[in-house]
Amino acid sequence: MSVSANTETPLVEVRDLVKHFAPGGGLIARRNAGAVRAVDGISFAIGRGETLGLVGESGCGKSTTARLLMRLLDATSGQILFEGQDITRLKGPPLKAIRRQAQMIFQDPYSSLNPRKTVGSVIGEPFAIHGLHRDRGERRREVQGLMEMVGLNPEHFNRYPHEFSGGQRQRIGVARAVALRPKLLIADEPVSALDVSIQAQVLNLLRNLQRSLGLTVVLIAHDLSVVRHMCDRVAVMYLGKIVEIGPNEPLYDSPSHPYTGALLSAVPLPDPSLHGRPRRLLGGDPPSPANPPPGCSFHTRCPKAQERCSEQEPELTERGPGWTSACHFPLSEAERAAMGVGGVGGVAA
Ligand SMILES: Nc1ncnc2c1ncn2[C@@H]1O[C@H](COP(=O)(O)OP(=O)(O)OP(=O)(O)O)[C@@H](O)[C@H]1O
Ligand SMILES: [Mg+2]
């Protein structure tokens, strides 16, 4: 594969990616339980400078997908291409070189920062890890520049993480992640541990950096409302599979998959009497990924499910340009209206 990728090549391409975890427990438990199908055959591409949202309920495989992309986990099967290069089984120095180009921000800005290190050394650490030797003065200027870039006071470089608020700590994580000017930034629930009032600030920071640094971003969230204003495209996952993926607008305006519709109808209404509690149409929890239902794995919770849904797995089918969903009976306009989603005046509008 040529190293000089042309501009048409997506930055990242994932082909039929699978990650199964061996079942835990003793021998007997192991005999009865299937492998956990955390990621079960997903395909997508991310263009340069694009922001892709990855959403779905807890346990649907979002973080596993992120860790596969970062090569922190080995795939069971499938392929990951970075700038057209197959990195699925890359090892040693070539892997290290790729890692430098892809960085991650985590959910909990506190536990992901070493409490014994000053903020300056936390942010400057990537330079050390990648052997970019700089003298102290140069390193400090670099770190202070990064602090400024993410809205931290550069004079605070000698302070420790506990001296910062949650939002500021997440800014530290962001500064560290962009220190080496990666091409890809994966933010795994970057704001879900933060106060609602702080969330928008951190998301705005990410969006501004995405633009100014030309980053390609994967933004992971439970909630479709979090990624709405950030993402060019959104992929909705359910039990290790992508059930709908498409450009931001049609997906929010006219969701096709009943699961996407249900997630959108769970968007909190801007009504103080509801105390920000989501209005959920989606009952119960997803089934275990160790034992997913046959046919469409969403059929056990789907209000539209019919016999065919429990027998035949729906394939991703085109609903519009660059927009596909996997459902035998996609939502109609009337059903969307009944769910209060999509279109003008919908909850998510
Ligand atoms: N190392 C592991 N060993 C075994 N099972 C795992 C491992 N990591 C994840 N899983 C399982 O894989 C499934 C997907 O997990 P994952 O963390 O990717 O979900 P997620 O979408 O990120 O969820 P959340 O929103 O709660 O972060 C879950 O059932 C989880 O329990
Ligand atoms: Mg996760």
mmCIF file of C-alpha atoms and ligand atoms in Angstrom:
data_model
loop_
_atom_site.group_PDB
_atom_site.id
_atom_site.type_symbol
_atom_site.label_atom_id
_atom_site.label_comp_id
_atom_site.label_asym_id
_atom_site.label_seq_id
_atom_site.Cartn_x
_atom_site.Cartn_y
_atom_site.Cartn_z
ATOM 1 C CA MET A 1 0.000 0.000 0.000
ATOM 2 C CA SER A 2 1.355 3.387 -0.976
ATOM 3 C CA VAL A 3 2.382 5.668 1.842
ATOM 4 C CA SER A 4 1.562 8.856 -0.043
ATOM 5 C CA ALA A 5 -2.183 8.625 0.376
ATOM 6 C CA ASN A 6 -4.104 10.853 -1.985
ATOM 7 C CA THR A 7 -6.643 13.287 -0.675
ATOM 8 C CA GLU A 8 -9.520 11.070 -1.773
ATOM 9 C CA THR A 9 -8.495 8.350 0.648
ATOM 10 C CA PRO A 10 -10.470 8.584 3.877
ATOM 11 C CA LEU A 11 -8.290 9.145 6.929
ATOM 12 C CA VAL A 12 -9.718 6.051 8.523
ATOM 13 C CA GLU A 13 -11.553 3.161 6.997
ATOM 14 C CA VAL A 14 -12.940 0.253 8.937
ATOM 15 C CA ARG A 15 -13.979 -2.901 7.131
ATOM 16 C CA ASP A 16 -16.130 -5.530 8.765
ATOM 17 C CA LEU A 17 -14.363 -5.048 12.078
ATOM 18 C CA VAL A 18 -15.037 -7.633 14.765
ATOM 19 C CA LYS A 19 -13.956 -7.848 18.406
ATOM 20 C CA HIS A 20 -15.154 -10.811 20.428
ATOM 21 C CA PHE A 21 -14.079 -11.242 24.035
ATOM 22 C CA ALA A 22 -13.758 -14.780 25.337
ATOM 23 C CA PRO A 23 -16.450 -15.521 27.932
ATOM 24 C CA GLY A 24 -15.317 -15.197 31.534
ATOM 25 C CA GLY A 25 -16.111 -17.493 34.444
ATOM 26 C CA GLY A 26 -15.304 -21.158 35.056
ATOM 27 C CA LEU A 27 -15.273 -24.001 32.580
ATOM 28 C CA ILE A 28 -18.979 -24.675 32.826
ATOM 29 C CA ALA A 29 -19.931 -21.042 32.494
ATOM 30 C CA ARG A 30 -17.607 -20.863 29.533
ATOM 31 C CA ARG A 31 -19.237 -23.843 27.837
ATOM 32 C CA ASN A 32 -22.676 -22.295 28.088
ATOM 33 C CA ALA A 33 -21.844 -18.692 27.369
ATOM 34 C CA GLY A 34 -20.942 -17.357 23.976
ATOM 35 C CA ALA A 35 -18.166 -14.889 23.389
ATOM 36 C CA VAL A 36 -19.055 -11.279 24.117
ATOM 37 C CA ARG A 37 -19.617 -9.778 20.694
ATOM 38 C CA ALA A 38 -18.541 -6.287 21.681
ATOM 39 C CA VAL A 39 -18.032 -5.210 18.077
ATOM 40 C CA ASP A 40 -19.705 -7.444 15.562
ATOM 41 C CA GLY A 41 -18.851 -6.529 12.001
ATOM 42 C CA ILE A 42 -18.872 -2.775 11.529
ATOM 43 C CA SER A 43 -17.760 -0.830 8.465
ATOM 44 C CA PHE A 44 -17.392 2.905 8.038
ATOM 45 C CA ALA A 45 -15.032 5.547 6.761
ATOM 46 C CA ILE A 46 -14.033 8.888 8.234
ATOM 47 C CA GLY A 47 -12.984 11.642 5.857
ATOM 48 C CA ARG A 48 -10.203 14.060 6.673
ATOM 49 C CA GLY A 49 -11.348 16.926 8.837
ATOM 50 C CA GLU A 50 -14.647 15.213 9.436
ATOM 51 C CA THR A 51 -16.278 14.692 12.821
ATOM 52 C CA LEU A 52 -18.064 11.397 13.238
ATOM 53 C CA GLY A 53 -20.375 10.854 16.174
ATOM 54 C CA LEU A 54 -20.608 7.348 17.613
ATOM 55 C CA VAL A 55 -23.657 6.895 19.803
ATOM 56 C CA GLY A 56 -25.633 4.182 21.499
ATOM 57 C CA GLU A 57 -26.521 2.845 24.911
ATOM 58 C CA SER A 58 -24.043 1.554 27.439
ATOM 59 C CA GLY A 59 -22.339 -1.652 26.325
ATOM 60 C CA CYS A 60 -23.065 -1.313 22.598
ATOM 61 C CA GLY A 61 -19.366 -1.330 21.740
ATOM 62 C CA LYS A 62 -18.403 2.330 21.402
ATOM 63 C CA SER A 63 -15.282 2.242 23.576
ATOM 64 C CA THR A 64 -14.218 -1.089 22.125
ATOM 65 C CA THR A 65 -14.440 0.467 18.661
ATOM 66 C CA ALA A 66 -12.321 3.382 19.876
ATOM 67 C CA ARG A 67 -9.719 1.066 21.387
ATOM 68 C CA LEU A 68 -9.584 -0.973 18.204
ATOM 69 C CA LEU A 69 -9.013 2.177 16.153
ATOM 70 C CA MET A 70 -6.235 3.219 18.549
ATOM 71 C CA ARG A 71 -4.790 -0.289 18.297
ATOM 72 C CA LEU A 72 -5.034 -0.641 22.067
ATOM 73 C CA LEU A 73 -6.920 -3.874 21.359
ATOM 74 C CA ASP A 74 -6.328 -6.423 18.648
ATOM 75 C CA ALA A 75 -9.242 -7.078 16.325
ATOM 76 C CA THR A 76 -10.717 -10.563 16.102
ATOM 77 C CA SER A 77 -11.186 -10.015 12.373
ATOM 78 C CA GLY A 78 -11.704 -7.251 9.862
ATOM 79 C CA GLN A 79 -9.478 -4.389 8.846
ATOM 80 C CA ILE A 80 -8.541 -0.904 9.931
ATOM 81 C CA LEU A 81 -6.959 1.344 7.334
ATOM 82 C CA PHE A 82 -5.252 4.592 8.292
ATOM 83 C CA GLU A 83 -4.584 6.829 5.289
ATOM 84 C CA GLY A 84 -5.058 3.749 3.160
ATOM 85 C CA GLN A 85 -2.498 1.707 5.084
ATOM 86 C CA ASP A 86 -3.688 -1.475 6.747
ATOM 87 C CA ILE A 87 -2.752 -1.025 10.410
ATOM 88 C CA THR A 88 -4.818 -3.914 11.778
ATOM 89 C CA ARG A 89 -1.802 -6.042 12.675
ATOM 90 C CA LEU A 90 0.917 -3.408 12.719
ATOM 91 C CA LYS A 91 3.579 -3.819 15.425
ATOM 92 C CA GLY A 92 6.731 -2.147 16.716
ATOM 93 C CA PRO A 93 8.006 1.180 15.384
ATOM 94 C CA PRO A 94 5.453 1.478 12.534
ATOM 95 C CA LEU A 95 2.669 1.080 15.114
ATOM 96 C CA LYS A 96 4.282 3.695 17.348
ATOM 97 C CA ALA A 97 4.412 6.082 14.404
ATOM 98 C CA ILE A 98 0.698 5.576 13.766
ATOM 99 C CA ARG A 99 -0.108 5.995 17.458
ATOM 100 C CA ARG A 100 1.420 9.426 17.369
ATOM 101 C CA GLN A 101 -1.112 10.413 14.751
ATOM 102 C CA ALA A 102 -4.100 9.245 16.746
ATOM 103 C CA GLN A 103 -4.858 10.422 20.267
ATOM 104 C CA MET A 104 -7.640 9.853 22.710
ATOM 105 C CA ILE A 105 -9.530 11.853 25.325
ATOM 106 C CA PHE A 106 -11.311 9.920 28.041
ATOM 107 C CA GLN A 107 -14.484 10.308 30.006
ATOM 108 C CA ASP A 108 -13.058 10.853 33.445
ATOM 109 C CA PRO A 109 -10.632 13.732 33.321
ATOM 110 C CA TYR A 110 -9.441 13.022 36.836
ATOM 111 C CA SER A 111 -8.567 9.350 36.838
ATOM 112 C CA SER A 112 -6.873 9.710 33.478
ATOM 113 C CA LEU A 113 -4.383 12.248 34.858
ATOM 114 C CA ASN A 114 -1.455 11.267 37.065
ATOM 115 C CA PRO A 115 -2.089 13.126 40.362
ATOM 116 C CA ARG A 116 1.632 13.308 41.198
ATOM 117 C CA LYS A 117 2.631 15.094 38.053
ATOM 118 C CA THR A 118 2.341 18.775 37.441
ATOM 119 C CA VAL A 119 0.074 19.842 34.667
ATOM 120 C CA GLY A 120 3.087 20.994 32.714
ATOM 121 C CA SER A 121 4.669 17.566 32.780
ATOM 122 C CA VAL A 122 1.376 15.827 32.033
ATOM 123 C CA ILE A 123 0.843 17.941 28.940
ATOM 124 C CA GLY A 124 4.514 17.679 27.935
ATOM 125 C CA GLU A 125 4.687 13.918 28.393
ATOM 126 C CA PRO A 126 3.878 13.027 24.768
ATOM 127 C CA PHE A 127 7.033 14.867 23.700
ATOM 128 C CA ALA A 128 9.049 12.654 26.048
ATOM 129 C CA ILE A 129 7.275 9.423 25.046
ATOM 130 C CA HIS A 130 7.990 10.052 21.405
ATOM 131 C CA GLY A 131 11.572 11.054 22.056
ATOM 132 C CA LEU A 132 11.156 14.614 20.886
ATOM 133 C CA HIS A 133 14.033 16.038 22.880
ATOM 134 C CA ARG A 134 13.697 19.669 23.591
ATOM 135 C CA ASP A 135 15.444 21.780 26.145
ATOM 136 C CA ARG A 136 13.446 22.756 29.202
ATOM 137 C CA GLY A 137 12.714 26.267 28.036
ATOM 138 C CA GLU A 138 11.474 25.100 24.682
ATOM 139 C CA ARG A 139 9.351 22.380 26.249
ATOM 140 C CA ARG A 140 7.852 24.849 28.681
ATOM 141 C CA ARG A 141 6.987 27.334 25.963
ATOM 142 C CA GLU A 142 5.388 24.556 23.973
ATOM 143 C CA VAL A 143 3.331 23.405 26.961
ATOM 144 C CA GLN A 144 2.282 26.919 27.849
ATOM 145 C CA GLY A 145 1.209 27.491 24.253
ATOM 146 C CA LEU A 146 -0.934 24.384 24.482
ATOM 147 C CA MET A 147 -2.409 25.535 27.790
ATOM 148 C CA GLU A 148 -3.357 28.807 26.207
ATOM 149 C CA MET A 149 -4.825 27.030 23.207
ATOM 150 C CA VAL A 150 -7.232 25.075 25.414
ATOM 151 C CA GLY A 151 -8.174 28.022 27.611
ATOM 152 C CA LEU A 152 -5.982 27.317 30.653
ATOM 153 C CA ASN A 153 -3.850 29.919 32.347
ATOM 154 C CA PRO A 154 -0.277 29.156 31.188
ATOM 155 C CA GLU A 155 1.054 30.401 34.514
ATOM 156 C CA HIS A 156 -0.510 27.376 36.170
ATOM 157 C CA PHE A 157 1.842 24.870 34.558
ATOM 158 C CA ASN A 158 3.392 23.973 37.919
ATOM 159 C CA ARG A 159 0.081 23.099 39.570
ATOM 160 C CA TYR A 160 -1.263 19.611 40.153
ATOM 161 C CA PRO A 161 -4.431 18.120 38.621
ATOM 162 C CA HIS A 162 -6.419 18.294 41.893
ATOM 163 C CA GLU A 163 -6.043 22.060 41.857
ATOM 164 C CA PHE A 164 -8.201 22.242 38.728
ATOM 165 C CA SER A 165 -11.939 21.909 38.243
ATOM 166 C CA GLY A 166 -13.448 19.040 36.261
ATOM 167 C CA GLY A 167 -13.808 21.159 33.137
ATOM 168 C CA GLN A 168 -10.241 22.437 33.452
ATOM 169 C CA ARG A 169 -8.961 18.901 33.911
ATOM 170 C CA GLN A 170 -10.666 17.878 30.721
ATOM 171 C CA ARG A 171 -8.903 20.812 29.053
ATOM 172 C CA ILE A 172 -5.612 19.398 30.343
ATOM 173 C CA GLY A 173 -6.507 16.070 28.728
ATOM 174 C CA VAL A 174 -7.313 17.868 25.482
ATOM 175 C CA ALA A 175 -4.025 19.802 25.533
ATOM 176 C CA ARG A 176 -2.099 16.595 26.052
ATOM 177 C CA ALA A 177 -4.008 14.857 23.275
ATOM 178 C CA VAL A 178 -3.288 17.567 20.712
ATOM 179 C CA ALA A 179 0.322 18.168 21.837
ATOM 180 C CA LEU A 180 1.762 16.170 18.953
ATOM 181 C CA ARG A 181 -0.732 17.543 16.442
ATOM 182 C CA PRO A 182 -2.413 14.222 15.744
ATOM 183 C CA LYS A 183 -4.533 13.738 12.661
ATOM 184 C CA LEU A 184 -7.181 11.765 14.502
ATOM 185 C CA LEU A 185 -8.683 12.579 17.869
ATOM 186 C CA ILE A 186 -11.019 10.127 19.550
ATOM 187 C CA ALA A 187 -13.030 11.627 22.378
ATOM 188 C CA ASP A 188 -14.741 8.899 24.415
ATOM 189 C CA GLU A 189 -17.600 10.510 26.333
ATOM 190 C CA PRO A 190 -15.465 13.606 26.930
ATOM 191 C CA VAL A 191 -18.185 15.543 28.724
ATOM 192 C CA SER A 192 -20.415 12.961 30.378
ATOM 193 C CA ALA A 193 -18.599 13.277 33.722
ATOM 194 C CA LEU A 194 -18.890 17.066 33.686
ATOM 195 C CA ASP A 195 -21.545 19.431 34.954
ATOM 196 C CA VAL A 196 -24.087 20.232 32.277
ATOM 197 C CA SER A 197 -23.068 23.883 32.485
ATOM 198 C CA ILE A 198 -19.468 22.979 31.620
ATOM 199 C CA GLN A 199 -20.258 20.457 28.897
ATOM 200 C CA ALA A 200 -20.948 23.013 26.183
ATOM 201 C CA GLN A 201 -17.668 24.813 26.914
ATOM 202 C CA VAL A 202 -15.608 21.680 26.477
ATOM 203 C CA LEU A 203 -17.525 20.699 23.343
ATOM 204 C CA ASN A 204 -16.968 24.187 21.927
ATOM 205 C CA LEU A 205 -13.282 23.871 22.662
ATOM 206 C CA LEU A 206 -13.173 20.572 20.801
ATOM 207 C CA ARG A 207 -15.015 22.039 17.857
ATOM 208 C CA ASN A 208 -12.729 25.063 17.695
ATOM 209 C CA LEU A 209 -9.630 22.873 17.850
ATOM 210 C CA GLN A 210 -11.070 20.550 15.255
ATOM 211 C CA ARG A 211 -11.362 23.508 12.924
ATOM 212 C CA SER A 212 -8.141 25.320 13.726
ATOM 213 C CA LEU A 213 -5.969 22.204 13.707
ATOM 214 C CA GLY A 214 -7.862 20.454 10.918
ATOM 215 C CA LEU A 215 -8.428 17.447 13.154
ATOM 216 C CA THR A 216 -10.493 14.451 12.259
ATOM 217 C CA VAL A 217 -12.612 13.611 15.285
ATOM 218 C CA VAL A 218 -14.558 10.632 16.536
ATOM 219 C CA LEU A 219 -16.904 11.830 19.249
ATOM 220 C CA ILE A 220 -18.441 9.132 21.410
ATOM 221 C CA ALA A 221 -21.567 9.771 23.459
ATOM 222 C CA HIS A 222 -24.624 8.010 24.813
ATOM 223 C CA ASP A 223 -26.778 10.870 23.851
ATOM 224 C CA LEU A 224 -27.530 12.011 20.339
ATOM 225 C CA SER A 225 -28.081 15.562 21.551
ATOM 226 C CA VAL A 226 -24.445 15.864 22.648
ATOM 227 C CA VAL A 227 -23.072 15.138 19.208
ATOM 228 C CA ARG A 228 -25.727 16.978 17.228
ATOM 229 C CA HIS A 229 -23.945 20.285 16.815
ATOM 230 C CA MET A 230 -20.494 18.797 16.625
ATOM 231 C CA CYS A 231 -20.690 16.095 14.026
ATOM 232 C CA ASP A 232 -20.825 15.945 10.269
ATOM 233 C CA ARG A 233 -22.032 12.370 10.388
ATOM 234 C CA VAL A 234 -23.381 10.087 13.059
ATOM 235 C CA ALA A 235 -23.180 6.318 13.482
ATOM 236 C CA VAL A 236 -25.710 4.685 15.786
ATOM 237 C CA MET A 237 -24.602 1.413 17.373
ATOM 238 C CA TYR A 238 -26.687 -1.320 18.924
ATOM 239 C CA LEU A 239 -25.214 -4.551 20.320
ATOM 240 C CA GLY A 240 -21.943 -4.273 18.459
ATOM 241 C CA LYS A 241 -23.439 -3.259 15.122
ATOM 242 C CA ILE A 242 -24.041 -0.036 13.292
ATOM 243 C CA VAL A 243 -27.797 0.166 12.772
ATOM 244 C CA GLU A 244 -27.873 3.592 11.157
ATOM 245 C CA ILE A 245 -25.183 5.892 9.810
ATOM 246 C CA GLY A 246 -25.530 9.053 7.850
ATOM 247 C CA PRO A 247 -25.032 12.773 7.581
ATOM 248 C CA ASN A 248 -26.171 14.778 10.559
ATOM 249 C CA GLU A 249 -29.204 16.403 9.000
ATOM 250 C CA PRO A 250 -31.301 13.559 7.599
ATOM 251 C CA LEU A 251 -30.456 11.435 10.599
ATOM 252 C CA TYR A 252 -31.836 13.969 13.067
ATOM 253 C CA ASP A 253 -34.634 15.229 10.827
ATOM 254 C CA SER A 254 -35.945 11.915 9.621
ATOM 255 C CA PRO A 255 -34.367 9.029 11.526
ATOM 256 C CA SER A 256 -35.010 5.805 9.717
ATOM 257 C CA HIS A 257 -34.206 3.146 12.308
ATOM 258 C CA PRO A 258 -36.676 2.776 15.194
ATOM 259 C CA TYR A 259 -33.686 2.634 17.550
ATOM 260 C CA THR A 260 -32.400 6.003 16.323
ATOM 261 C CA GLY A 261 -35.922 7.334 16.727
ATOM 262 C CA ALA A 262 -36.082 6.001 20.262
ATOM 263 C CA LEU A 263 -32.715 7.545 21.146
ATOM 264 C CA LEU A 264 -33.824 10.880 19.753
ATOM 265 C CA SER A 265 -37.073 10.753 21.652
ATOM 266 C CA ALA A 266 -34.935 10.333 24.778
ATOM 267 C CA VAL A 267 -33.344 13.718 24.191
ATOM 268 C CA PRO A 268 -34.078 15.754 27.309
ATOM 269 C CA LEU A 269 -36.835 18.262 26.754
ATOM 270 C CA PRO A 270 -35.879 21.821 27.575
ATOM 271 C CA ASP A 271 -38.478 21.800 30.310
ATOM 272 C CA PRO A 272 -37.261 22.623 33.816
ATOM 273 C CA SER A 273 -40.158 20.728 35.386
ATOM 274 C CA LEU A 274 -38.650 17.547 33.977
ATOM 275 C CA HIS A 275 -35.353 18.327 35.758
ATOM 276 C CA GLY A 276 -33.432 17.406 32.644
ATOM 277 C CA ARG A 277 -34.717 13.839 32.955
ATOM 278 C CA PRO A 278 -34.875 12.181 29.573
ATOM 279 C CA ARG A 279 -38.269 11.239 28.251
ATOM 280 C CA ARG A 280 -37.650 7.628 27.352
ATOM 281 C CA LEU A 281 -39.539 5.654 24.800
ATOM 282 C CA LEU A 282 -37.003 2.898 25.081
ATOM 283 C CA GLY A 283 -37.866 0.393 27.771
ATOM 284 C CA GLY A 284 -35.499 -1.996 29.513
ATOM 285 C CA ASP A 285 -31.876 -2.702 28.815
ATOM 286 C CA PRO A 286 -30.234 -4.038 25.687
ATOM 287 C CA PRO A 287 -29.844 -7.839 25.608
ATOM 288 C CA SER A 288 -26.456 -9.332 26.441
ATOM 289 C CA PRO A 289 -23.888 -9.082 23.653
ATOM 290 C CA ALA A 290 -22.862 -12.624 24.650
ATOM 291 C CA ASN A 291 -26.224 -13.879 23.498
ATOM 292 C CA PRO A 292 -27.748 -11.440 21.013
ATOM 293 C CA PRO A 293 -31.281 -12.118 19.734
ATOM 294 C CA PRO A 294 -31.577 -13.730 16.298
ATOM 295 C CA GLY A 295 -32.609 -11.693 13.284
ATOM 296 C CA CYS A 296 -32.558 -7.983 14.029
ATOM 297 C CA SER A 297 -30.954 -7.710 17.448
ATOM 298 C CA PHE A 298 -33.237 -4.767 18.272
ATOM 299 C CA HIS A 299 -36.460 -6.699 17.655
ATOM 300 C CA THR A 300 -36.941 -7.592 21.338
ATOM 301 C CA ARG A 301 -37.378 -3.892 22.160
ATOM 302 C CA CYS A 302 -38.720 -2.566 18.909
ATOM 303 C CA PRO A 303 -42.304 -1.256 18.829
ATOM 304 C CA LYS A 304 -42.506 -2.113 15.121
ATOM 305 C CA ALA A 305 -41.111 -5.650 15.293
ATOM 306 C CA GLN A 306 -42.818 -8.328 13.205
ATOM 307 C CA GLU A 307 -42.108 -11.986 12.661
ATOM 308 C CA ARG A 308 -39.583 -11.345 9.938
ATOM 309 C CA CYS A 309 -37.492 -9.229 12.343
ATOM 310 C CA SER A 310 -36.795 -12.182 14.620
ATOM 311 C CA GLU A 311 -35.847 -14.402 11.684
ATOM 312 C CA GLN A 312 -33.902 -12.357 9.210
ATOM 313 C CA GLU A 313 -31.144 -9.902 10.004
ATOM 314 C CA PRO A 314 -31.718 -6.653 8.101
ATOM 315 C CA GLU A 315 -28.839 -5.334 6.009
ATOM 316 C CA LEU A 316 -27.715 -1.739 5.917
ATOM 317 C CA THR A 317 -29.868 -0.240 3.163
ATOM 318 C CA GLU A 318 -29.461 3.134 1.510
ATOM 319 C CA ARG A 319 -31.960 5.770 2.690
ATOM 320 C CA GLY A 320 -30.278 8.759 1.035
ATOM 321 C CA PRO A 321 -26.813 9.917 -0.052
ATOM 322 C CA GLY A 322 -24.262 8.444 2.352
ATOM 323 C CA TRP A 323 -27.075 7.381 4.647
ATOM 324 C CA THR A 324 -27.944 3.783 5.464
ATOM 325 C CA SER A 325 -29.919 1.953 8.096
ATOM 326 C CA ALA A 326 -30.525 -1.693 8.886
ATOM 327 C CA CYS A 327 -34.258 -2.179 9.346
ATOM 328 C CA HIS A 328 -36.995 -4.153 7.582
ATOM 329 C CA PHE A 329 -39.630 -1.594 8.519
ATOM 330 C CA PRO A 330 -38.086 1.872 8.709
ATOM 331 C CA LEU A 331 -39.968 4.659 10.453
ATOM 332 C CA SER A 332 -42.611 6.536 8.514
ATOM 333 C CA GLU A 333 -43.223 10.251 8.778
ATOM 334 C CA ALA A 334 -46.325 9.624 10.886
ATOM 335 C CA GLU A 335 -44.419 7.351 13.262
ATOM 336 C CA ARG A 336 -41.687 9.932 13.696
ATOM 337 C CA ALA A 337 -44.301 12.543 14.468
ATOM 338 C CA ALA A 338 -45.911 10.213 17.010
ATOM 339 C CA MET A 339 -42.514 9.757 18.669
ATOM 340 C CA GLY A 340 -41.984 13.491 18.651
ATOM 341 C CA VAL A 341 -38.774 13.246 16.666
ATOM 342 C CA GLY A 342 -37.410 14.753 13.497
ATOM 343 C CA GLY A 343 -38.829 17.412 11.233
ATOM 344 C CA VAL A 344 -39.667 20.917 12.286
ATOM 345 C CA GLY A 345 -41.011 21.191 15.790
ATOM 346 C CA GLY A 346 -39.772 17.764 16.844
ATOM 347 C CA VAL A 347 -38.134 17.362 20.227
ATOM 348 C CA ALA A 348 -34.730 17.253 18.638
ATOM 349 C CA ALA A 349 -35.341 20.255 16.375
HETATM 350 N N1 LIG B 1 -11.889 -6.411 28.134
HETATM 351 C C1 LIG B 1 -13.128 -6.899 28.046
HETATM 352 N N2 LIG B 1 -13.394 -8.185 28.354
HETATM 353 C C2 LIG B 1 -14.635 -8.690 28.234
HETATM 354 N N3 LIG B 1 -15.695 -7.976 27.832
HETATM 355 C C3 LIG B 1 -15.506 -6.678 27.524
HETATM 356 C C4 LIG B 1 -14.216 -6.070 27.607
HETATM 357 N N4 LIG B 1 -14.337 -4.761 27.246
HETATM 358 C C5 LIG B 1 -15.635 -4.579 26.949
HETATM 359 N N5 LIG B 1 -16.335 -5.722 27.117
HETATM 360 C C6 LIG B 1 -17.765 -5.912 26.863
HETATM 361 O O1 LIG B 1 -18.010 -5.517 25.537
HETATM 362 C C7 LIG B 1 -19.265 -4.841 25.442
HETATM 363 C C8 LIG B 1 -19.032 -3.475 24.837
HETATM 364 O O2 LIG B 1 -18.316 -2.686 25.775
HETATM 365 P P1 LIG B 1 -17.875 -1.189 25.484
HETATM 366 O O3 LIG B 1 -17.083 -0.722 26.629
HETATM 367 O O4 LIG B 1 -17.253 -1.107 24.131
HETATM 368 O O5 LIG B 1 -19.290 -0.451 25.434
HETATM 369 P P2 LIG B 1 -19.606 1.108 25.404
HETATM 370 O O6 LIG B 1 -20.563 1.311 24.276
HETATM 371 O O7 LIG B 1 -18.375 1.909 25.391
HETATM 372 O O8 LIG B 1 -20.397 1.303 26.769
HETATM 373 P P3 LIG B 1 -20.420 2.579 27.771
HETATM 374 O O9 LIG B 1 -21.379 3.540 27.133
HETATM 375 O O10 LIG B 1 -20.951 2.022 29.043
HETATM 376 O O11 LIG B 1 -19.049 3.119 27.887
HETATM 377 C C9 LIG B 1 -19.848 -4.814 26.840
HETATM 378 O O12 LIG B 1 -20.733 -5.904 26.976
HETATM 379 C C10 LIG B 1 -18.636 -4.996 27.718
HETATM 380 O O13 LIG B 1 -18.991 -5.611 28.919
HETATM 381 MG MG MG B 2 -17.562 3.303 26.720
#
